[in-house]
């Protein structure tokens, strides 16, 4: 129950930046405590499990996560007083973990954030403005609603791909848009919608990957139309804006089109920005099929201009705040793209990776980055401040993070290695007391496909200091352990790589140490690969605890009965 609750309300430090397939912090905390505390200390177990203060299980103990992701297990270990080693092949994961752990002067961070907001505000005020249709005065645009269009395969007329017509709730009612008479109305929230202006019943034009042409009635496939007529076009159809009476929504008008056209003209001078080619694979193939080839194709002109401007402002800050705000910008981009869906019931956008994968969104919400709305730059910056206050308290402000074993053995608290788990030669045999990890999710989550997007956003800010950000992608193609047949990575590849990685884990683990591995999958065959890899690597399973940590929002959890467990292992030659 605690883990399920933590899925809905992540730890504050997990809100610094998203990472796909991330486990709840309290799960790792429970597994670490259960592995290190004697059975007779159950009272202490529960006290430490629920504590939000720093504890001390002993700095002589070394914890390692060989697939650390964004560092959740490391934060929990540090808060329990352990020394930690974190390893990940992905540059973005390594950097998120580094910035989550490293302390910072929060007051200095706040001043830098305020400085960024002051500098970007004139541009935002110019580009995110609309006219109140009642009195014609200029007001702040909170968000724009966009629709994508294709050509009917039969009659060639433009088809706007409306999958619904509900835009936002207000006082128990809902704002709806009618494309037949180009009107916006506030009506009762019902399943069956009838436009009060023209009397038309509003039925979806598009369901999943299909469409029905409203002119000729032809039922077609969106992708087939794209192949025949080119990638979808986009247009603004409604605007959300602030009034003294709360939010309102209006039909987009010539003024709104003129403001956007201004952004289009400004962006022409920086057409090289984010001109990074999407790496082909299982994760990106659906985007590439729709005609999106480069990272910049995932933003409209106004979004691209704002991200470019914020990047330039952030680049001019001091190093420590620049690095953290690079992550804030990257997180903002996931709520600020042409793939950003929205929830009308909550009047807010969702992350483009809310299902841990790229989705071709037919309708999207473009938020004002300086409005207090989910995913905006100011909202993400506030959460960053709150998160760093928390980590400063629970893991301390004197934490020393190093990136080579020589420095770690001389007393540093944290060793972060950006490398493959096959390459742990720096760490001597029989060194680590406990390994707890959540290994790669087979084919459920293609980490690099998502991380490459983050990498494209943050690498221009960080590459001058970090050579890791001078590469084309977030990790080396050969080193990622994943099932992705489009990259010639099959079941045998996954099992072989995982086995070799766990052999390295076995080498560095003390004979008296434990490996605790969490995993979830619906396929029994994949579970057999996991068990086989552990056995071949030299581990013996001593117990297996059933878990229930995933919500039904996860792609590997939707409408399936998947097995989820924590597997406790010891080396074969241990008593």
mmCIF file of C-alpha atoms in Angstrom, residues 47 50 53 62-63 74 81 93 106 111 124 148 173 228 239 251 261 264 266 294 305 331 349 460 500 552:
data_model
loop_
_atom_site.group_PDB
_atom_site.id
_atom_site.type_symbol
_atom_site.label_atom_id
_atom_site.label_comp_id
_atom_site.label_asym_id
_atom_site.label_seq_id
_atom_site.Cartn_x
_atom_site.Cartn_y
_atom_site.Cartn_z
ATOM 1 C CA UNK A 47 10.600 3.753 12.485
ATOM 2 C CA UNK A 50 8.707 6.149 7.698
ATOM 3 C CA UNK A 53 15.338 12.489 8.817
ATOM 4 C CA UNK A 62 28.723 -0.002 1.032
ATOM 5 C CA UNK A 63 25.559 -0.118 -1.098
ATOM 6 C CA UNK A 74 21.070 5.934 -3.860
ATOM 7 C CA UNK A 81 23.836 6.589 6.395
ATOM 8 C CA UNK A 93 20.462 8.888 -15.912
ATOM 9 C CA UNK A 106 18.927 26.790 -2.073
ATOM 10 C CA UNK A 111 17.951 33.894 -6.954
ATOM 11 C CA UNK A 124 6.714 35.330 -22.946
ATOM 12 C CA UNK A 148 -3.520 18.018 -36.133
ATOM 13 C CA UNK A 173 -19.442 22.267 -16.251
ATOM 14 C CA UNK A 228 0.082 9.356 -49.253
ATOM 15 C CA UNK A 239 -7.215 29.653 -26.234
ATOM 16 C CA UNK A 251 -12.080 30.458 -30.151
ATOM 17 C CA UNK A 261 3.182 33.934 -37.033
ATOM 18 C CA UNK A 264 7.463 31.551 -36.835
ATOM 19 C CA UNK A 266 11.668 34.757 -35.276
ATOM 20 C CA UNK A 294 14.499 15.481 -35.847
ATOM 21 C CA UNK A 305 11.805 29.753 -29.599
ATOM 22 C CA UNK A 331 11.554 18.378 -17.765
ATOM 23 C CA UNK A 349 -1.273 18.942 -19.555
ATOM 24 C CA UNK A 460 24.185 22.146 -25.482
ATOM 25 C CA UNK A 500 27.502 -10.848 -17.799
ATOM 26 C CA UNK A 552 -2.274 0.962 -14.320
#
